[in-house]
Short mmCIF file of C-alpha atoms in Angstrom, two decimals:
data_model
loop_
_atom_site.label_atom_id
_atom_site.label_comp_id
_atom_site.label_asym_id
_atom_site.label_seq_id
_atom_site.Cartn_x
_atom_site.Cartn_y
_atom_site.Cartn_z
CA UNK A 1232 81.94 -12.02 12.73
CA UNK A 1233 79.52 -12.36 10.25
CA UNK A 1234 75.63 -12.63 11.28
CA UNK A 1235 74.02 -14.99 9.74
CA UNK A 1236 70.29 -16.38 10.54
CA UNK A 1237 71.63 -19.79 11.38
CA UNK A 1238 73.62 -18.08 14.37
CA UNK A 1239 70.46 -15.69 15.33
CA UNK A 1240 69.04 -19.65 15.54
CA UNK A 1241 71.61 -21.10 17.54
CA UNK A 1242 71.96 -18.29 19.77
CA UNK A 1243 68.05 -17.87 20.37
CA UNK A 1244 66.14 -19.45 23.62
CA UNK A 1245 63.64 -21.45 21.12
CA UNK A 1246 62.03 -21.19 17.53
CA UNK A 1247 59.22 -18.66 19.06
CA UNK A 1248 61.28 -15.94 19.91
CA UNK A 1249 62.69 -16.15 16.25
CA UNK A 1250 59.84 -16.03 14.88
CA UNK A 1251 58.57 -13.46 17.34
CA UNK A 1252 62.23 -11.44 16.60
CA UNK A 1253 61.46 -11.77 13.06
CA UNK A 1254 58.14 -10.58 12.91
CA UNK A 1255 59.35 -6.80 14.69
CA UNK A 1256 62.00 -6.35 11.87
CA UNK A 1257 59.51 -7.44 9.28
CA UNK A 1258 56.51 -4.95 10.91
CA UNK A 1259 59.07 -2.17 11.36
CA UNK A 1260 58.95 -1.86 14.85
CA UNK A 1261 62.86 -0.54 15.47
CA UNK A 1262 63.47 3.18 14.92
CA UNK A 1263 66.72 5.41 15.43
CA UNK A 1264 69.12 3.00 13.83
CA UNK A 1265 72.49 3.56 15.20
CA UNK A 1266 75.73 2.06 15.19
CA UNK A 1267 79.49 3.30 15.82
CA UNK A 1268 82.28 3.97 13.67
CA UNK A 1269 83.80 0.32 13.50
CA UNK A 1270 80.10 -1.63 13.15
CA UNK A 1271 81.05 -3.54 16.09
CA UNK A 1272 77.73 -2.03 18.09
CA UNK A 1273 74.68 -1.56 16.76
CA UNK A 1274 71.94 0.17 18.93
CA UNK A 1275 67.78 1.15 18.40
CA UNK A 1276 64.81 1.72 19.97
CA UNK A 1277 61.93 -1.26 19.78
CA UNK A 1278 58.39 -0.44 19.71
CA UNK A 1279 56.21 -2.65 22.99
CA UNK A 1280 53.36 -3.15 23.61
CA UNK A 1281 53.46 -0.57 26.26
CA UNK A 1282 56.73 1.21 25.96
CA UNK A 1283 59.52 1.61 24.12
CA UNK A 1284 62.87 -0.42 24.86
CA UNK A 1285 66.38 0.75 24.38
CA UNK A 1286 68.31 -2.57 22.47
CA UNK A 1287 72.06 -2.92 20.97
CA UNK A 1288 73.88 -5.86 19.89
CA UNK A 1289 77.86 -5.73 20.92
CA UNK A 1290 80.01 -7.96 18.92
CA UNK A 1291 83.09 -7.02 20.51
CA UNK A 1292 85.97 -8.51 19.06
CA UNK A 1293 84.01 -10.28 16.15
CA UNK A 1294 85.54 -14.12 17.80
CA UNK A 1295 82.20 -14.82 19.61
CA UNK A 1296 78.42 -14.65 19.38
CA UNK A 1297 77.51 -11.09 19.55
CA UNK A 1298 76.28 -9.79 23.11
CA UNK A 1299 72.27 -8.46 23.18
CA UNK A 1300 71.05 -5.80 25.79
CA UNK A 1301 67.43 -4.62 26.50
CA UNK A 1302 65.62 -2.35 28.77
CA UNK A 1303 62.38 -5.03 28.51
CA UNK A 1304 61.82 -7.32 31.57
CA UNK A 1305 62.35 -10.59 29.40
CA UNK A 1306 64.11 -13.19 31.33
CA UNK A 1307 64.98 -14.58 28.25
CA UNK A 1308 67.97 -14.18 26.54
CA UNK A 1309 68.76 -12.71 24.19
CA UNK A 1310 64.66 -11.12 23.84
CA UNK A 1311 62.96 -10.90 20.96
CA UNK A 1312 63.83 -7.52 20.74
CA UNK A 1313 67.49 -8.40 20.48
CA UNK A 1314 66.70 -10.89 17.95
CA UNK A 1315 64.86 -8.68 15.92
CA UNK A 1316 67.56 -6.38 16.00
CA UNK A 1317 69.51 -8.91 14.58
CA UNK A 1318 67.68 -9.12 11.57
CA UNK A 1319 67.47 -5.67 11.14
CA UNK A 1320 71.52 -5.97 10.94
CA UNK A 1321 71.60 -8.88 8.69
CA UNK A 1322 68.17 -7.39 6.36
CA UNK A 1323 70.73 -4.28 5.48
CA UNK A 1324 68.85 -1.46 7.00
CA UNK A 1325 70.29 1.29 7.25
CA UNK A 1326 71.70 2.39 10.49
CA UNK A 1327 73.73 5.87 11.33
CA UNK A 1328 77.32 6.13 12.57
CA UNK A 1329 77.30 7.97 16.27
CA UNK A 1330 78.54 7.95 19.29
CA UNK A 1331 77.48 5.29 21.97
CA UNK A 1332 75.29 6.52 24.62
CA UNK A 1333 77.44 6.88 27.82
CA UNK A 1334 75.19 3.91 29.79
CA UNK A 1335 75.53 1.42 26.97
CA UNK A 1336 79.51 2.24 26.65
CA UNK A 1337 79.41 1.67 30.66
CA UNK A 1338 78.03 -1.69 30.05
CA UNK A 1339 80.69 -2.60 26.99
CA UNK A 1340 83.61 -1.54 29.24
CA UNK A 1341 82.35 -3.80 31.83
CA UNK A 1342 82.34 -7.14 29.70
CA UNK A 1343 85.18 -6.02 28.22
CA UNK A 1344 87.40 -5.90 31.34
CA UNK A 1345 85.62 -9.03 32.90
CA UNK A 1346 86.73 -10.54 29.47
CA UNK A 1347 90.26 -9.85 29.67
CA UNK A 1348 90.32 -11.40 33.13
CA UNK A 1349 89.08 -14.69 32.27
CA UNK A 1350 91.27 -14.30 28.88
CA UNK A 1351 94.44 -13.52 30.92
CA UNK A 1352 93.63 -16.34 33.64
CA UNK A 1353 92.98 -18.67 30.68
CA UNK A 1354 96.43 -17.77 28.91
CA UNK A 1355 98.10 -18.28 32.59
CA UNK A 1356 96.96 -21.61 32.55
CA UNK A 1357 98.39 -22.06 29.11
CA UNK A 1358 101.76 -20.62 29.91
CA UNK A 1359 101.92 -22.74 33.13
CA UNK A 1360 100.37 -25.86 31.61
CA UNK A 1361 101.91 -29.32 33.24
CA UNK A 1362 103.37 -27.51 36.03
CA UNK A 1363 101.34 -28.44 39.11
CA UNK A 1364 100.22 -25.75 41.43
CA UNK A 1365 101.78 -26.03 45.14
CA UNK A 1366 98.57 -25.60 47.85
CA UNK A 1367 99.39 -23.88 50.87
CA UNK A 1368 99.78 -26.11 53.79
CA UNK A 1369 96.07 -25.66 55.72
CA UNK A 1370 94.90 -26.12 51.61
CA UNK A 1371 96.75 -29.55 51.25
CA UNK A 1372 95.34 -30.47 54.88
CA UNK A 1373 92.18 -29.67 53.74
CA UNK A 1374 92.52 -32.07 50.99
CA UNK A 1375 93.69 -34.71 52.83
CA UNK A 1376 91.24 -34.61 55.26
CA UNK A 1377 88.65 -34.90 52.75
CA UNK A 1378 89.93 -37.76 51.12
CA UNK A 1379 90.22 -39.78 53.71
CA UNK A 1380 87.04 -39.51 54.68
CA UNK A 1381 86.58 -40.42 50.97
CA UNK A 1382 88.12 -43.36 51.68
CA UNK A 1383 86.08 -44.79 54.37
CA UNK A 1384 83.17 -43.89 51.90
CA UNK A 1385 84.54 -46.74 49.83
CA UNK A 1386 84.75 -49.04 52.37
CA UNK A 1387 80.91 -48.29 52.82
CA UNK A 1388 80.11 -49.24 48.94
CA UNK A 1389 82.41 -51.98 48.42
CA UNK A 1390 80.30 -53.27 51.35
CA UNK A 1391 77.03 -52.95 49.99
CA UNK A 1392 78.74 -54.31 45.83
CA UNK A 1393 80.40 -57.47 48.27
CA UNK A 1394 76.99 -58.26 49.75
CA UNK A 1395 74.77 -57.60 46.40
CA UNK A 1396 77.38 -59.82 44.50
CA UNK A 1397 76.85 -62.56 47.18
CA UNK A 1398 73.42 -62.66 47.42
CA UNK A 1399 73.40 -62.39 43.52
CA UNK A 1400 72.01 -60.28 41.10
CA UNK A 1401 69.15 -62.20 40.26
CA UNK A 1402 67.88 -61.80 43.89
CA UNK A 1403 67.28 -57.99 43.14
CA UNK A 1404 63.88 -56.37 44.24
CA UNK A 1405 61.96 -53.38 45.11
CA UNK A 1406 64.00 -53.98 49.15
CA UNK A 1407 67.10 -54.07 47.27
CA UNK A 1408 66.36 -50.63 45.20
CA UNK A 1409 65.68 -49.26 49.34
CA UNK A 1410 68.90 -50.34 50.27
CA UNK A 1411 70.75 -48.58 47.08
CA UNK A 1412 69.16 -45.28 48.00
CA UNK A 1413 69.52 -45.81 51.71
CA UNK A 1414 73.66 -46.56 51.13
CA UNK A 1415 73.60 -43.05 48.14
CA UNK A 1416 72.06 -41.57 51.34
CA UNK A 1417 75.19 -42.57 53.09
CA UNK A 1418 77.68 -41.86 51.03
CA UNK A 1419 76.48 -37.90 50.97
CA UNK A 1420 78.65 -37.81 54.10
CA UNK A 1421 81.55 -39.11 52.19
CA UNK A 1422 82.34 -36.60 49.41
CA UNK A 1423 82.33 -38.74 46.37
CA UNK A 1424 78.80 -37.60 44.80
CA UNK A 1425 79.58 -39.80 42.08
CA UNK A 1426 79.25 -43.16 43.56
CA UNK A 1427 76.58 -41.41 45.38
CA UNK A 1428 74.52 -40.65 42.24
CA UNK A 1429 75.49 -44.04 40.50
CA UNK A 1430 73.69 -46.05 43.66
CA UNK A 1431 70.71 -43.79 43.39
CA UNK A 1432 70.77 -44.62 39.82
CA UNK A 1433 71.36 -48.41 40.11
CA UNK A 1434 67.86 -48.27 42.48
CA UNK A 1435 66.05 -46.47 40.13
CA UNK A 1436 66.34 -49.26 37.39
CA UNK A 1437 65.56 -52.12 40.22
CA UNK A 1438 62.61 -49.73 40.66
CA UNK A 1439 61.65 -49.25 36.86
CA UNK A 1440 61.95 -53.05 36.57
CA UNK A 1441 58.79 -54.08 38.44
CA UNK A 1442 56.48 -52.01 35.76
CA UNK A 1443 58.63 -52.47 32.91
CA UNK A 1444 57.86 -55.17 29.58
CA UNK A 1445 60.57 -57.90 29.28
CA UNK A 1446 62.69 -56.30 26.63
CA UNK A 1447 62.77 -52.67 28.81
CA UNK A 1448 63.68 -55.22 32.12
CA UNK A 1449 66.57 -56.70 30.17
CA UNK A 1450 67.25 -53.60 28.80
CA UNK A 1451 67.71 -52.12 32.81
CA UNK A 1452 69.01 -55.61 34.38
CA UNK A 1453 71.69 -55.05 31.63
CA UNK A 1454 72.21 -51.28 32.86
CA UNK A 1455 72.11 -52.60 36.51
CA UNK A 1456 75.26 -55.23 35.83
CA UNK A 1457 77.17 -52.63 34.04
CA UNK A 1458 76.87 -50.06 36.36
CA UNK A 1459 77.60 -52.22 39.21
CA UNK A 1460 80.98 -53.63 37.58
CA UNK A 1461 81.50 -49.89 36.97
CA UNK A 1462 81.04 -48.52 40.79
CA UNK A 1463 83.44 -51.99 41.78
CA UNK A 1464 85.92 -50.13 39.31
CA UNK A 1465 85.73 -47.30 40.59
CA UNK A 1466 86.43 -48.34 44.15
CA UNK A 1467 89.27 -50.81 43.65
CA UNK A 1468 90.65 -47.53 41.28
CA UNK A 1469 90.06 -45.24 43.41
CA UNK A 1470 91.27 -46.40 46.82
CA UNK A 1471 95.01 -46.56 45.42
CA UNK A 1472 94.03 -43.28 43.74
CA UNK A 1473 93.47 -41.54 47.09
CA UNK A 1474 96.31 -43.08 49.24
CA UNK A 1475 98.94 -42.14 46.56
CA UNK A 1476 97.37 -38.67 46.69
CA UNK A 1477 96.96 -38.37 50.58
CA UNK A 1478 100.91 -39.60 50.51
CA UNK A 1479 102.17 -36.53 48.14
CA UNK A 1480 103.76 -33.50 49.06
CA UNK A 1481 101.53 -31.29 46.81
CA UNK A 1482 98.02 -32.62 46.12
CA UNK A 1483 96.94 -31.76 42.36
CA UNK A 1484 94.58 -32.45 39.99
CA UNK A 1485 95.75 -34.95 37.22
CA UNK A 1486 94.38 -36.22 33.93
CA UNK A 1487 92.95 -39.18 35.34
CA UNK A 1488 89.03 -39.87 35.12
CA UNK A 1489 88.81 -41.12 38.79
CA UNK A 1490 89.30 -37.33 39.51
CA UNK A 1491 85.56 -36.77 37.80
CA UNK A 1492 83.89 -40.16 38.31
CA UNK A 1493 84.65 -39.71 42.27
CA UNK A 1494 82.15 -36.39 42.15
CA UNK A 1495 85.52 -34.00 40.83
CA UNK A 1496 84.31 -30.73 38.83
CA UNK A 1497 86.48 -29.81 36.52
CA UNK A 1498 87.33 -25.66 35.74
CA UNK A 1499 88.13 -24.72 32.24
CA UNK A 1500 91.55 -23.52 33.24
CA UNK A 1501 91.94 -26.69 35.71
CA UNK A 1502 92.11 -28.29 32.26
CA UNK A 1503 94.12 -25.87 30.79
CA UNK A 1504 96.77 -26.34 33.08
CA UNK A 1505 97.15 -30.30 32.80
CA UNK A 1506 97.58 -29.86 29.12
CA UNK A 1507 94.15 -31.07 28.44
CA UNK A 1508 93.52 -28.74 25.84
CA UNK A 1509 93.73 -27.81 21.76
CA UNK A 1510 94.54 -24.22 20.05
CA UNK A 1511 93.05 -23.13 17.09
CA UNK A 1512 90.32 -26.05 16.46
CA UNK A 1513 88.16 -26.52 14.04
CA UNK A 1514 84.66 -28.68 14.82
CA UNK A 1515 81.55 -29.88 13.03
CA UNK A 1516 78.54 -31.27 14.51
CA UNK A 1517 77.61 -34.81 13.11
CA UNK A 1518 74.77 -35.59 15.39
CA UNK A 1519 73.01 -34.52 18.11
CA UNK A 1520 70.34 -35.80 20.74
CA UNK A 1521 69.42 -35.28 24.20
CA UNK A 1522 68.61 -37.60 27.42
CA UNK A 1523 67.00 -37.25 30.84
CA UNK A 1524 67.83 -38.40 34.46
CA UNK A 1525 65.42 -39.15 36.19
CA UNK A 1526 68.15 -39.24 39.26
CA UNK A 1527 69.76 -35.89 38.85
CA UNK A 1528 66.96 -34.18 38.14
CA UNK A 1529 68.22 -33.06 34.48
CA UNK A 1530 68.10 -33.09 30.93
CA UNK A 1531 71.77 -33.84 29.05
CA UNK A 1532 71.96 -32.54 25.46
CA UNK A 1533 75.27 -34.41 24.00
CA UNK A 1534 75.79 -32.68 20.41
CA UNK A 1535 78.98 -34.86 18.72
CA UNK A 1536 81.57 -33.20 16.53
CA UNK A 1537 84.78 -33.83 14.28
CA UNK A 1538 87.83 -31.78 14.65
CA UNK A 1539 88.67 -31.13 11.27
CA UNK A 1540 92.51 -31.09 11.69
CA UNK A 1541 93.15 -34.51 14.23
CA UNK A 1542 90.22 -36.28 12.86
CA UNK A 1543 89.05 -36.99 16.58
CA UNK A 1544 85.56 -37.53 17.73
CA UNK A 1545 84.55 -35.62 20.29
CA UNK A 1546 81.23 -34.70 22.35
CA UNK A 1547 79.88 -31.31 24.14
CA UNK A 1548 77.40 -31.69 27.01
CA UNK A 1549 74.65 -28.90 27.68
CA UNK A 1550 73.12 -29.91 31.47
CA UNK A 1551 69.20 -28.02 31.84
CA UNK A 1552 67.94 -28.83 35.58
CA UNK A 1553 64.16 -29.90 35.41
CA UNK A 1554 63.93 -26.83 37.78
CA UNK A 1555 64.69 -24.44 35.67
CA UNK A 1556 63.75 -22.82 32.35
CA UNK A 1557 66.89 -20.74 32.55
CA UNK A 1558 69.37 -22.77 30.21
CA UNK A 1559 68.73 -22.84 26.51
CA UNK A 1560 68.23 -26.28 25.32
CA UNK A 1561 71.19 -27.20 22.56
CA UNK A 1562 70.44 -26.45 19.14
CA UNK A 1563 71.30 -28.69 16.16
CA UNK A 1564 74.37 -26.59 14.54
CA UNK A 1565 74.59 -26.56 10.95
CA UNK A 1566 77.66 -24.35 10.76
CA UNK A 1567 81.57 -25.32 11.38
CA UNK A 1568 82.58 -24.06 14.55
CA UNK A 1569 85.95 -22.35 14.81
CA UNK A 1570 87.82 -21.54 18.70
CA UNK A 1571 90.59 -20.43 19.92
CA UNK A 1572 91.23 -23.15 22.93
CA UNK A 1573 89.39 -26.15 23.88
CA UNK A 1574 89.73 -28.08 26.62
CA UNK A 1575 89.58 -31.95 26.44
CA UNK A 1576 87.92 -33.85 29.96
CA UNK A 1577 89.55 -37.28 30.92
CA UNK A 1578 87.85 -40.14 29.16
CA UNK A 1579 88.58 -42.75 27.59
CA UNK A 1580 86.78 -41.80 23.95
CA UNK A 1581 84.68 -39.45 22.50
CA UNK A 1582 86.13 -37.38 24.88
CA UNK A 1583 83.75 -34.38 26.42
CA UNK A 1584 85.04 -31.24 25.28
CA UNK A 1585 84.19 -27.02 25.98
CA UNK A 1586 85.81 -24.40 24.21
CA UNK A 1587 85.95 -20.37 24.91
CA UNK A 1588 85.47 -17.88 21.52
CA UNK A 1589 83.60 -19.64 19.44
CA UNK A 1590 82.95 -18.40 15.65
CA UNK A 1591 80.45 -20.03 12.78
CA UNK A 1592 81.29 -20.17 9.49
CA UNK A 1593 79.49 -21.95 6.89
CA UNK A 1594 80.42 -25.56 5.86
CA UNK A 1595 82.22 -25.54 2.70
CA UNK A 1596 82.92 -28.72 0.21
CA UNK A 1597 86.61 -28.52 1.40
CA UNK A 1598 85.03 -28.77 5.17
CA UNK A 1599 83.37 -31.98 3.89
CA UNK A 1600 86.43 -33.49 1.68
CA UNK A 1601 88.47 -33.35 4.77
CA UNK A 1602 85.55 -35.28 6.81
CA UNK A 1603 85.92 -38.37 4.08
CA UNK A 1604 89.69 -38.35 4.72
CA UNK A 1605 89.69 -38.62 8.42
CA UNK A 1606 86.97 -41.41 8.10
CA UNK A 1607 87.79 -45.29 9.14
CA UNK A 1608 88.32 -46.52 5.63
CA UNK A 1609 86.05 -49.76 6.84
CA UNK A 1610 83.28 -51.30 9.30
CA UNK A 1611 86.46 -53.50 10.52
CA UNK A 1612 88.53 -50.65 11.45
CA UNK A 1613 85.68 -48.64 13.08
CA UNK A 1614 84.60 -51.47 15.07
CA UNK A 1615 88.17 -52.49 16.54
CA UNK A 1616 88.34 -49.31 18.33
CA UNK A 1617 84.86 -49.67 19.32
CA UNK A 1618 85.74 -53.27 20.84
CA UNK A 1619 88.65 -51.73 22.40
CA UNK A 1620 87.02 -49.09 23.78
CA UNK A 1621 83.84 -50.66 25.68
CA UNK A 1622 86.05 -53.50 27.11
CA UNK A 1623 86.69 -51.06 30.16
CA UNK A 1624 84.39 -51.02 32.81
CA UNK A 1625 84.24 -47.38 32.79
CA UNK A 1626 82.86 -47.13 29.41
CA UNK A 1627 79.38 -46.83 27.74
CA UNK A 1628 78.45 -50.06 25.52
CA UNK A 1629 78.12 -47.94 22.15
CA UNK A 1630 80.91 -45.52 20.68
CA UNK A 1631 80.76 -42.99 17.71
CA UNK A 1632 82.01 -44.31 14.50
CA UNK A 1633 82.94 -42.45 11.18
CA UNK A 1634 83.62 -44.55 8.69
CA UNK A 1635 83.57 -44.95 4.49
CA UNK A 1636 81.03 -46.90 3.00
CA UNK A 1637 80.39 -48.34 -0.22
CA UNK A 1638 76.41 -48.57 0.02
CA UNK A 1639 73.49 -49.59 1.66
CA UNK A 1640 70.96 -52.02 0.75
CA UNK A 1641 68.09 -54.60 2.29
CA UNK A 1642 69.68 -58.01 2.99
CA UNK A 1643 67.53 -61.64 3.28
CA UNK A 1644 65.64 -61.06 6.29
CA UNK A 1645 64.55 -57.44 5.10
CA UNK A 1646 67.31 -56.15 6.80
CA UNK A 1647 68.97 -52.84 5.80
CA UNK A 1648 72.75 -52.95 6.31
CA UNK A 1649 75.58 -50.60 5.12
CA UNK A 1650 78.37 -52.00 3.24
CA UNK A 1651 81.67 -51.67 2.96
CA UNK A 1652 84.51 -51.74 0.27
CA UNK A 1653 85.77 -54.73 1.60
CA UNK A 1654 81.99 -56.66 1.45
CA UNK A 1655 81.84 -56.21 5.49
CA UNK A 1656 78.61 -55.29 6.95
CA UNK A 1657 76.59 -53.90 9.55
CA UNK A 1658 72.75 -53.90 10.34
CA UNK A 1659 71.11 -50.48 10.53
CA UNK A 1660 68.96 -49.83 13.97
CA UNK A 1661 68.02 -47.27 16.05
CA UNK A 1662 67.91 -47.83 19.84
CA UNK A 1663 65.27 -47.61 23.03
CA UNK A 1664 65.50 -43.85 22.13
CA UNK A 1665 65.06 -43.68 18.46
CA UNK A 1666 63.60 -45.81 16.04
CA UNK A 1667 64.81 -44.09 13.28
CA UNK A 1668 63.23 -46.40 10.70
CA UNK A 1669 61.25 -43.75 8.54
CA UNK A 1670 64.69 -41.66 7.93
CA UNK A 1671 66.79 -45.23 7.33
CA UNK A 1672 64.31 -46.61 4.57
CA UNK A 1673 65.56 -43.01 2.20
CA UNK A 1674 69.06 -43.69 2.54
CA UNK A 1675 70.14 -46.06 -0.25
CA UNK A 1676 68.77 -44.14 -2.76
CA UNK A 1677 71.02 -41.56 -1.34
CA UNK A 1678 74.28 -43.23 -0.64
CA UNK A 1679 77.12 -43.33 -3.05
CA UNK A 1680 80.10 -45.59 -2.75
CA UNK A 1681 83.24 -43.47 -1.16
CA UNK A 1682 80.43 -41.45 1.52
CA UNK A 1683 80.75 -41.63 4.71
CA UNK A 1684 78.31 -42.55 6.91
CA UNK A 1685 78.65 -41.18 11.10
CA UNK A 1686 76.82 -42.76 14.27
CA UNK A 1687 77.05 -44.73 17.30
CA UNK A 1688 78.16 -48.73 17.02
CA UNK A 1689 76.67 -50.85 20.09
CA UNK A 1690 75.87 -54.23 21.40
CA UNK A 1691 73.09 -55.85 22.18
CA UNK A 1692 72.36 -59.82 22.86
CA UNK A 1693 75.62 -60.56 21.45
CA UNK A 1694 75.07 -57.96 17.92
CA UNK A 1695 76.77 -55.36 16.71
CA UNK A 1696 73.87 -52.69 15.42
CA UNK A 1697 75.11 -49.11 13.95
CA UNK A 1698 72.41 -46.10 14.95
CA UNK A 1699 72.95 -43.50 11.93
CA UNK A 1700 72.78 -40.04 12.74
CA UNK A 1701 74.41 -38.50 9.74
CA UNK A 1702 76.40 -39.27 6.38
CA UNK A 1703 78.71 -37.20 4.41
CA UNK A 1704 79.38 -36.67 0.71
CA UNK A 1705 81.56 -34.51 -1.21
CA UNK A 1706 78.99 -31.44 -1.04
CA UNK A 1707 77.33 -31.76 2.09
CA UNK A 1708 76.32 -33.38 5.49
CA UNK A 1709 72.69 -34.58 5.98
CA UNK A 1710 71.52 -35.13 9.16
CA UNK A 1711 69.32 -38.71 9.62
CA UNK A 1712 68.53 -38.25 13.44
#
């Protein structure tokens, strides 16, 4: 592949140990520059503060991000001293052909053949996509077992959704946010974690409500209705869901969303082998922001991308426990992502994707031109499949849009809207999140007619609003959020 700083970036734990990388290639810390025959390893030693540490960089098969080892005690990966190896590699300095030492070739044949497993399990799934897998008998009895007892764990929250909706909503209080966590207590017995964490979430707004202003207790009253209608969904769904499964010969995993929204994990190959997947995909990022759960515990980093060849919207997900320092929070990407498979999740838009051997290439103005022609050519158009889309239960009540615009400008009421070819308009706002006002006053100095203009349409009090998080033009993409 070819190493570029915006991949030493992306790959890197946080701007420090960039900087901190930087600043040993810069100071000439490395010494005995080697690399083999092919360039595909490049190994040196890296001056500590107290010793010396051995560092490579493997990029294998030039598909992926390259691989960095170090003798330091870093738990962070990859070090600085991988980094700064890095830009060692991309500065041009001058490293030696030789042979790679015998512990360091250890370690490559190790990844290697770990690689080619998962590669060969992967392309099993591929070659045996749509064709269920039978489960031995005391594997099927297994399942069935569990799913019963899913079962009477619906009975348990239709219960408590047939008692809240009789008692009525408006009746809610800090007792009623007790008796959500006291029935997501229950349901831990029942295997479906997913109700379980949606009634731990539903008390945690009743909760937030008693402290909260009156446009944040709307905001979570409005939260607390959807998520209810959603959980009622779910169980009416799901109980025909699990009878036809408990009634099947072979119990397998389908491409339905009750599978995940009833607490299901899904394995990359698990998707594989239901056809939920692309070859050979091309993705941008158009946006990316992150959100935290106060009931799982975790941070969600939800980066949204175009795949250059359908056109389709799609969104990654990058889950960092408030425990733990260990996963890298996402990076904005600036570069167009290239992979050999990706596998699609069940939704029902904006689908959540993950993809094995990624490789970054720069955005080019074809990259962009093909962007514009993939684009709703309206507001109308973008917001029918919006309407259509947030109509189910199941969804979320904003959607990403890419769409063509003919400019943007201040209406009336001081307003600023973005209009299309066809006169049609919609206001410009951010959300509880982001107020983005201070990057939306710049844009219609900046906007052209025949741009695009990419973010996520919502309602609110009966209003369509469109929160910008990027537009496009013939040259380039500029980020707004």
């Amino acid at each position: 592949m070819d190493l570029t700083e915006a991949t030493i970036m992306r790959m890197a734990a946080n701007a420090s140990a960039v900087s901190n990388g930087k600043k040993l290639s810069q100071k000439g810390s490395f010494s005995n520059l080697c690399k083999n025959a092919e360039s595909t390893v490049y190994w040196a030693d890296c001056k500590g503060s107290s010793s010396s540490y051995e560092t490579s960089v493997d990029f294998g098969d030039g598909n992926q991000d390259p691989v960095c080892r170090c003798s330091c005690p870093s738990r962070q990966f990859p070090c600085k001293h991988g980094i700064g190896l890095m830009f060692e590699i991309i500065a041009g300095k001058t490293f030696s052909d030789s042979v790679i030492p015998e512990a360091l070739a250890a370690k490559i044949a190790k990844r290697e053949a770990a690689e080619a497993k998962k590669e060969a399990k992967v392309q099993d799934a591929i070659d045996n996509a749509g064709t269920p897998k039978a489960k031995s008998k005391s594997s099927a009895a297994a399942s069935k077992k569990k799913m019963a007892q899913q079962l009477e764990g619906l009975d348990v929250a239709e219960k408590m959704v047939d008692e809240l909706l009789s008692s009525g909503i408006a009746t809610l209080s800090g007792q009623a946010s007790k008796k959500f966590r006291d029935v997501a207590n229950e349901l831990g017995n029942y295997y479906i974690p997913g109700l379980q964490v949606a009634f731990l979430q539903i008390g945690d707004y009743i909760q937030k409500m008693k402290d909260a202003d009156n446009e944040k207790t709307n905001l979570l009253y409005q939260k607390t209705i959807e998520k209810i209608l959603r959980i009622n969904t779910i169980i009416q769904k799901g109980r025909d869901y699990l009878q036809t499964n408990i009634e099947m010969e072979n119990i397998s995993e389908d491409n339905g969303y009750l599978f995940e929204a009833l607490g299901g994990i899904w394995k990359f190959e698990s998707l594989v082998g239901i056809n939920s997947f692309e070859k050979d995909v091309q993705l941008i990022q158009l946006g990316l922001y992150s959100e935290n759960d106060d009931v799982k515990l975790e941070h969600r980093d939800i980066a949204l991308y175009v795949e250059l060849k359908s056109g389709e919207l799609f969104r990654s997900v990058n889950i960092r426990p408030y425990a733990s320092n260990a996963v890298k929070e996402e990076d904005a990407n600036f570069e167009k992502t290239s992979a050999a498979v990706m596998v699609k999740y069940p939704g029902i838009d904006c689908r959540r994707i993950r993809w094995e051997q990624p490789r970054t290439t720069p955005i080019t103005a074809d990259d962009c031109a093909r962007i514009l022609s993939v684009a709703d050519p309206d507001i109308t158009t973008a917001a029918k499949k919006v309407k259509n889309v947030i109509k189910n239960t199941m969804a979320e009540n904003d959607c990403p849009v890419l769409f063509i615009i003919e400019k943007i400008l201040v209406n009336k009421d001081n307003q600023m809207v973005v209009v299309d070819k066809s006169g049609n308009n919609i206001m410009l706002r951010g959300n509880i999140f982001y107020s983005a006002e201070e990057q939306i006053k710049d844009l219609p100095a900046k906007i052209k007619p025949g741009d695009a203009i990419f973010g996520e349409m919502y309602y609110k009090n009966g209003n369509i609003y469109l929160l910008p998080l990027s537009y496009i033009n013939e040259e380039k993409i500029i980020r707004i959020v």
